[in-house]
XYZ file of C-alpha atoms in Angstrom:
405
model
C 81.385 43.863 -75.945
C 83.400 40.668 -75.888
C 87.143 40.499 -76.459
C 88.591 37.466 -74.682
C 89.527 34.438 -76.739
C 87.317 32.127 -74.692
C 84.248 34.372 -74.978
C 84.681 34.756 -78.731
C 85.132 30.996 -79.144
C 81.970 30.317 -77.157
C 79.745 32.760 -79.065
C 81.079 31.535 -82.400
C 80.194 28.032 -81.275
C 76.628 29.157 -80.515
C 76.294 30.541 -84.044
C 77.540 27.219 -85.476
C 75.171 24.908 -83.565
C 73.447 22.654 -86.107
C 69.649 23.051 -86.242
C 69.563 25.342 -83.203
C 68.675 29.004 -83.490
C 68.217 31.821 -81.051
C 64.664 30.776 -80.147
C 65.790 27.397 -78.793
C 68.786 28.977 -77.088
C 66.575 31.461 -75.264
C 64.080 28.747 -74.275
C 66.856 26.508 -72.959
C 68.370 29.367 -70.973
C 64.972 30.265 -69.505
C 64.274 26.604 -68.636
C 67.356 26.419 -66.405
C 67.341 30.089 -65.296
C 70.714 30.889 -66.824
C 71.951 33.310 -69.449
C 72.886 32.173 -72.940
C 76.515 32.680 -71.971
C 76.070 30.080 -69.229
C 74.574 27.361 -71.428
C 78.040 25.876 -71.854
C 78.245 25.225 -68.122
C 75.140 23.018 -68.078
C 75.522 19.276 -67.696
C 75.126 17.123 -70.765
C 72.145 15.413 -69.136
C 70.285 18.676 -68.671
C 70.747 19.672 -72.299
C 69.675 16.226 -73.471
C 66.561 16.473 -71.298
C 65.317 19.417 -73.390
C 66.062 17.779 -76.737
C 69.681 18.665 -77.477
C 71.505 16.023 -79.506
C 75.025 14.758 -78.811
C 76.570 16.533 -81.827
C 74.989 19.828 -80.769
C 76.373 19.526 -77.250
C 79.804 18.612 -78.629
C 79.773 21.644 -80.947
C 79.121 23.883 -77.963
C 82.364 22.763 -76.346
C 84.646 22.350 -79.356
C 87.212 24.954 -80.553
C 85.940 27.115 -83.387
C 88.201 27.565 -86.451
C 87.400 31.297 -86.774
C 88.404 32.203 -83.201
C 91.971 33.298 -83.925
C 90.880 35.057 -87.090
C 88.425 37.150 -85.059
C 91.024 37.921 -82.395
C 93.467 39.135 -85.053
C 90.834 41.277 -86.769
C 89.773 42.825 -83.456
C 93.341 43.778 -82.518
C 94.312 45.180 -85.924
C 92.579 48.563 -85.565
C 90.804 50.808 -83.102
C 86.999 51.143 -83.042
C 86.463 47.473 -83.799
C 84.151 45.464 -81.581
C 82.362 42.140 -81.329
C 78.939 42.493 -79.768
C 77.046 39.467 -78.492
C 73.291 39.211 -78.013
C 73.773 39.700 -74.274
C 76.002 42.784 -74.483
C 74.440 46.067 -73.436
C 75.625 47.555 -76.751
C 73.411 45.143 -78.704
C 70.565 47.208 -80.274
C 67.184 46.634 -78.654
C 65.301 46.973 -81.935
C 67.272 44.093 -83.400
C 66.384 41.863 -80.453
C 62.720 42.233 -81.404
C 63.027 40.462 -84.763
C 62.729 36.764 -85.492
C 66.100 35.020 -85.687
C 68.116 37.968 -84.423
C 71.867 37.477 -84.996
C 73.793 36.182 -81.990
C 76.903 38.169 -82.898
C 77.553 41.504 -84.554
C 80.974 42.476 -85.853
C 81.258 46.266 -85.830
C 83.918 48.501 -87.361
C 83.504 52.194 -86.579
C 81.220 54.054 -84.203
C 79.192 51.235 -82.633
C 77.187 53.839 -80.706
C 75.191 54.377 -83.904
C 73.495 51.009 -83.345
C 71.369 52.524 -80.577
C 70.351 55.586 -82.619
C 67.006 55.876 -84.469
C 67.600 54.645 -88.015
C 65.946 54.813 -91.426
C 66.746 51.942 -93.798
C 67.079 52.982 -97.439
C 67.235 50.409 -100.227
C 66.690 50.324 -103.974
C 67.847 49.319 -107.410
C 71.454 48.508 -108.228
C 70.869 50.144 -111.638
C 68.759 53.190 -110.801
C 67.757 55.993 -113.124
C 69.372 59.406 -112.862
C 66.100 60.726 -111.476
C 66.042 58.005 -108.826
C 69.564 58.827 -107.668
C 68.880 62.558 -107.593
C 65.607 62.226 -105.701
C 67.153 59.823 -103.187
C 70.024 62.205 -102.465
C 67.746 65.241 -102.165
C 65.224 63.512 -99.914
C 67.836 62.043 -97.569
C 69.656 65.352 -97.257
C 66.350 66.855 -96.156
C 65.730 64.004 -93.709
C 69.184 64.333 -92.145
C 68.942 68.112 -91.809
C 65.578 67.928 -90.061
C 66.007 64.892 -87.801
C 68.410 62.759 -85.799
C 67.925 59.718 -88.002
C 70.862 57.567 -89.082
C 70.761 56.226 -92.654
C 71.216 52.448 -92.789
C 71.752 50.557 -96.033
C 73.570 47.604 -97.571
C 76.602 49.138 -99.341
C 75.388 47.721 -102.673
C 75.632 49.491 -106.019
C 73.079 52.142 -106.943
C 70.593 53.419 -104.372
C 72.419 51.873 -101.384
C 75.671 53.622 -102.267
C 73.934 56.943 -102.954
C 72.190 56.733 -99.558
C 75.504 56.345 -97.738
C 77.089 59.106 -99.826
C 74.236 61.520 -99.073
C 74.893 61.098 -95.350
C 78.671 61.252 -95.662
C 78.639 64.325 -97.911
C 76.313 66.184 -95.560
C 78.502 65.377 -92.574
C 81.609 66.535 -94.428
C 80.020 69.826 -95.489
C 78.767 70.486 -91.945
C 81.706 69.103 -89.991
C 81.482 71.896 -87.443
C 78.105 70.512 -86.358
C 79.003 67.387 -84.398
C 75.355 66.283 -84.324
C 75.535 65.714 -88.054
C 78.698 63.602 -87.912
C 78.724 59.814 -88.232
C 75.229 59.359 -89.614
C 75.330 56.186 -91.716
C 75.579 52.428 -91.142
C 76.610 49.947 -93.824
C 75.341 46.403 -93.225
C 77.413 43.777 -95.035
C 76.293 40.456 -96.503
C 79.764 38.950 -96.038
C 82.662 38.994 -93.594
C 83.224 42.313 -91.850
C 86.647 42.701 -93.509
C 85.535 41.827 -97.050
C 84.853 44.711 -99.446
C 82.007 43.935 -101.838
C 81.617 45.130 -104.492
C 85.317 45.851 -104.973
C 84.632 49.222 -106.570
C 83.279 50.399 -103.194
C 86.672 50.227 -101.490
C 86.776 53.991 -100.991
C 83.164 54.138 -99.814
C 83.820 51.230 -97.433
C 86.701 53.159 -95.898
C 84.702 56.402 -95.658
C 81.935 54.621 -93.756
C 84.452 52.872 -91.521
C 86.061 56.204 -90.639
C 82.914 58.330 -90.458
C 80.107 55.925 -89.606
C 79.786 52.213 -88.930
C 80.199 48.939 -90.797
C 78.394 45.967 -89.290
C 78.006 42.287 -90.166
C 76.892 39.077 -88.496
C 79.595 37.235 -90.427
C 83.150 36.908 -89.070
C 86.221 38.021 -91.021
C 87.042 36.358 -94.360
C 83.509 35.084 -95.116
C 83.052 35.769 -98.831
C 79.806 37.131 -100.320
C 77.204 34.639 -101.482
C 73.626 35.098 -102.765
C 72.258 33.061 -99.851
C 73.783 35.506 -97.346
C 72.164 38.684 -98.685
C 68.656 37.954 -97.339
C 70.246 37.569 -93.898
C 71.830 40.981 -94.346
C 68.487 42.447 -95.456
C 66.688 41.331 -92.287
C 69.326 43.167 -90.230
C 68.966 46.349 -92.306
C 65.218 46.480 -91.653
C 65.547 45.115 -88.126
C 67.848 47.923 -87.012
C 65.516 50.588 -88.374
C 62.279 52.299 -87.449
C 61.224 52.186 -91.087
C 62.415 51.172 -94.548
C 62.345 53.505 -97.555
C 62.395 51.978 -101.053
C 63.232 54.626 -103.654
C 63.502 52.513 -106.831
C 63.089 48.769 -107.169
C 61.781 46.123 -109.496
C 59.127 43.643 -108.398
C 61.636 40.810 -108.061
C 64.479 42.405 -106.150
C 66.342 42.270 -102.865
C 64.835 45.635 -101.983
C 61.365 44.124 -101.811
C 62.779 41.311 -99.688
C 63.946 43.985 -97.235
C 60.506 45.624 -97.354
C 58.925 42.216 -96.667
C 61.134 41.766 -93.606
C 60.195 45.263 -92.414
C 56.490 44.417 -92.660
C 56.996 41.143 -90.789
C 58.970 43.008 -88.118
C 56.180 45.529 -87.648
C 58.199 48.442 -89.036
C 57.045 51.231 -91.337
C 57.531 50.893 -95.092
C 57.834 53.918 -97.384
C 57.983 53.901 -101.182
C 58.895 56.718 -103.546
C 56.692 56.986 -106.666
C 58.060 57.552 -110.149
C 57.114 57.679 -113.796
C 54.693 54.836 -114.616
C 56.968 53.862 -117.530
C 59.993 53.515 -115.256
C 60.588 49.759 -114.955
C 62.962 50.347 -112.054
C 60.057 51.718 -109.990
C 57.557 48.894 -110.510
C 58.320 47.522 -107.070
C 57.702 50.901 -105.422
C 54.329 51.286 -107.119
C 53.399 47.747 -106.108
C 54.331 48.485 -102.481
C 52.166 51.613 -102.506
C 49.245 49.548 -103.798
C 49.791 47.146 -100.909
C 49.616 49.945 -98.356
C 53.148 51.315 -98.075
C 53.332 55.035 -97.313
C 53.804 57.069 -100.486
C 56.880 59.203 -99.865
C 57.440 62.470 -101.753
C 59.190 64.483 -99.053
C 60.882 64.221 -95.668
C 57.703 65.147 -93.828
C 56.001 62.010 -95.183
C 58.564 60.004 -93.185
C 58.343 62.157 -90.069
C 54.561 61.803 -90.037
C 54.877 58.058 -89.417
C 57.843 57.953 -87.023
C 58.065 58.910 -83.330
C 58.386 62.592 -82.498
C 61.561 61.949 -80.513
C 63.614 61.731 -83.723
C 62.891 65.305 -84.734
C 64.966 68.345 -83.976
C 63.334 70.718 -81.520
C 63.053 73.476 -84.106
C 61.557 71.121 -86.647
C 58.952 69.973 -84.107
C 57.873 73.557 -83.544
C 57.491 74.260 -87.238
C 56.169 70.883 -88.457
C 52.540 71.994 -88.331
C 53.171 75.451 -89.742
C 54.966 74.762 -93.010
C 53.253 73.168 -96.000
C 54.796 69.975 -97.359
C 57.369 70.482 -100.059
C 58.031 67.746 -102.549
C 61.393 67.253 -104.216
C 60.626 69.505 -107.169
C 59.374 72.302 -104.897
C 62.596 72.125 -102.901
C 64.614 72.584 -106.087
C 62.380 75.499 -107.091
C 62.870 77.265 -103.755
C 66.618 76.786 -104.039
C 66.429 78.571 -107.396
C 64.415 81.399 -105.807
C 67.126 81.853 -103.194
C 69.793 82.039 -105.885
C 67.752 84.554 -107.826
C 67.273 86.664 -104.699
C 71.008 86.719 -104.098
C 71.464 88.160 -107.613
C 68.758 90.766 -107.059
C 66.490 89.021 -109.580
C 63.752 87.876 -107.209
C 61.058 90.101 -108.729
C 61.737 88.930 -112.281
C 61.795 85.325 -111.093
C 58.483 85.659 -109.277
C 56.828 87.099 -112.361
C 57.788 84.031 -114.402
C 57.605 81.284 -111.745
C 54.312 79.851 -112.936
C 54.734 76.975 -115.342
C 52.958 77.089 -118.688
C 51.385 73.645 -119.060
C 51.082 74.167 -122.812
C 54.804 74.829 -123.294
C 55.881 72.618 -126.216
C 59.380 72.411 -124.789
C 58.226 71.042 -121.445
C 55.836 68.697 -123.176
C 58.781 67.360 -125.160
C 60.793 66.520 -122.014
C 60.008 63.220 -120.300
C 60.323 62.327 -116.633
C 63.155 60.061 -117.740
C 66.285 61.502 -119.384
C 65.441 62.938 -122.820
C 68.354 63.692 -125.213
C 68.519 67.260 -126.558
C 68.229 66.076 -130.173
C 64.985 64.260 -129.315
C 63.622 67.469 -127.784
C 64.653 69.362 -130.931
C 62.911 66.800 -133.136
C 59.720 66.981 -131.051
C 59.574 70.775 -130.926
C 61.010 71.680 -134.328
C 63.327 74.217 -132.651
C 67.066 74.549 -133.050
C 69.325 73.100 -130.403
C 70.900 76.509 -129.713
C 67.458 77.995 -128.996
C 66.526 75.029 -126.823
C 69.635 75.427 -124.677
C 68.559 78.970 -123.763
C 64.946 77.996 -123.037
C 65.877 74.874 -121.083
C 68.333 76.838 -118.959
C 65.458 79.103 -117.910
C 63.302 76.109 -117.031
C 66.207 74.582 -115.132
C 66.647 77.749 -113.064
C 62.942 77.664 -112.301
C 63.153 74.076 -111.108
C 61.045 72.458 -113.828
C 63.784 70.412 -115.518
C 67.233 69.105 -114.634
C 70.164 68.707 -116.985
C 72.350 65.606 -117.120
C 75.240 64.460 -119.268
C 72.734 62.545 -121.414
C 69.999 65.165 -121.752
C 67.160 66.660 -119.702
C 64.489 65.250 -117.420
C 61.258 66.820 -116.198
C 60.958 67.453 -112.464
C 57.366 68.656 -112.354
C 54.435 69.553 -114.534
């Protein structure tokens, strides 16, 4: 990590060099057998001999206007760090991507950068089903592996991904292995909260995970910066999971970066009428791994990320999709009440059930179900409660949605 004023000034200057990226910096350093940190010590003639222009050389030696701002931000709180490309804390996976960031501003547990990560991205306006399935799947992933969940702190799927990790850590605080399991990658300055409504979530991640950005303090969000954030999200991770996304969306940009970086891409399927899932279905058609359960992710990632117990049992247990997991949870509840036998007798779904046929995979209002079935709402509440306990439907504030069938 770097913390001296001179070091921060120098690395900021490297990031500001006009028309020079990390590829040229690395080639120049290799040419003269020096590190990137030592480029500033080279004679002007040497730099000019490999194509550097006068304004580029001048920029390397000039004061940078953000230097004091970075110093102040660094000193204002514990657990803040500035990590250069040459620091040992810089994640190796990120070094493997094209145009890796020269600097990372980190607020929180920077040790998470070296952990195996799963990027999770999706719609900013997801369906209830998409949010529920994302939360359920990630809880399963976190319980069965050492993966860290990395996302972009945006509305919708991003926020739910962070919350799934934070809620699990809070409910299992006695298990230190489950603590600090999410990274929020920002598309603006490290100290800027965007969107504003995520102020509380921002603070939760800062306290119980890690916030990271390539942009220094006070840089405001801009559409042109988000693709740069997306390449870091995928670049930090072993694979990228898209749970709901339209064809033209930032989530597919992240998936594109993941493919270019040689990382795995997973996509969660949904109802064919769900416009928010068109991008996921398109990705599956292009060869992304269809993801219904945690095991679908584990199958494609290195064994080292799995818990020892999960490794032993991976080949013995059948895959369980999201609906099956809900059903088994209901069985456990029934067993605790002494109702397991009655539950088992009625656990098979009746495909011809008019009530289930009247419930869509998207939220269906109760009055629509009543109109389709011709039954009273009071009767439907009783029947739907039974189906909910059996894991075939889920209730929401707006109605019911089908989980399987």
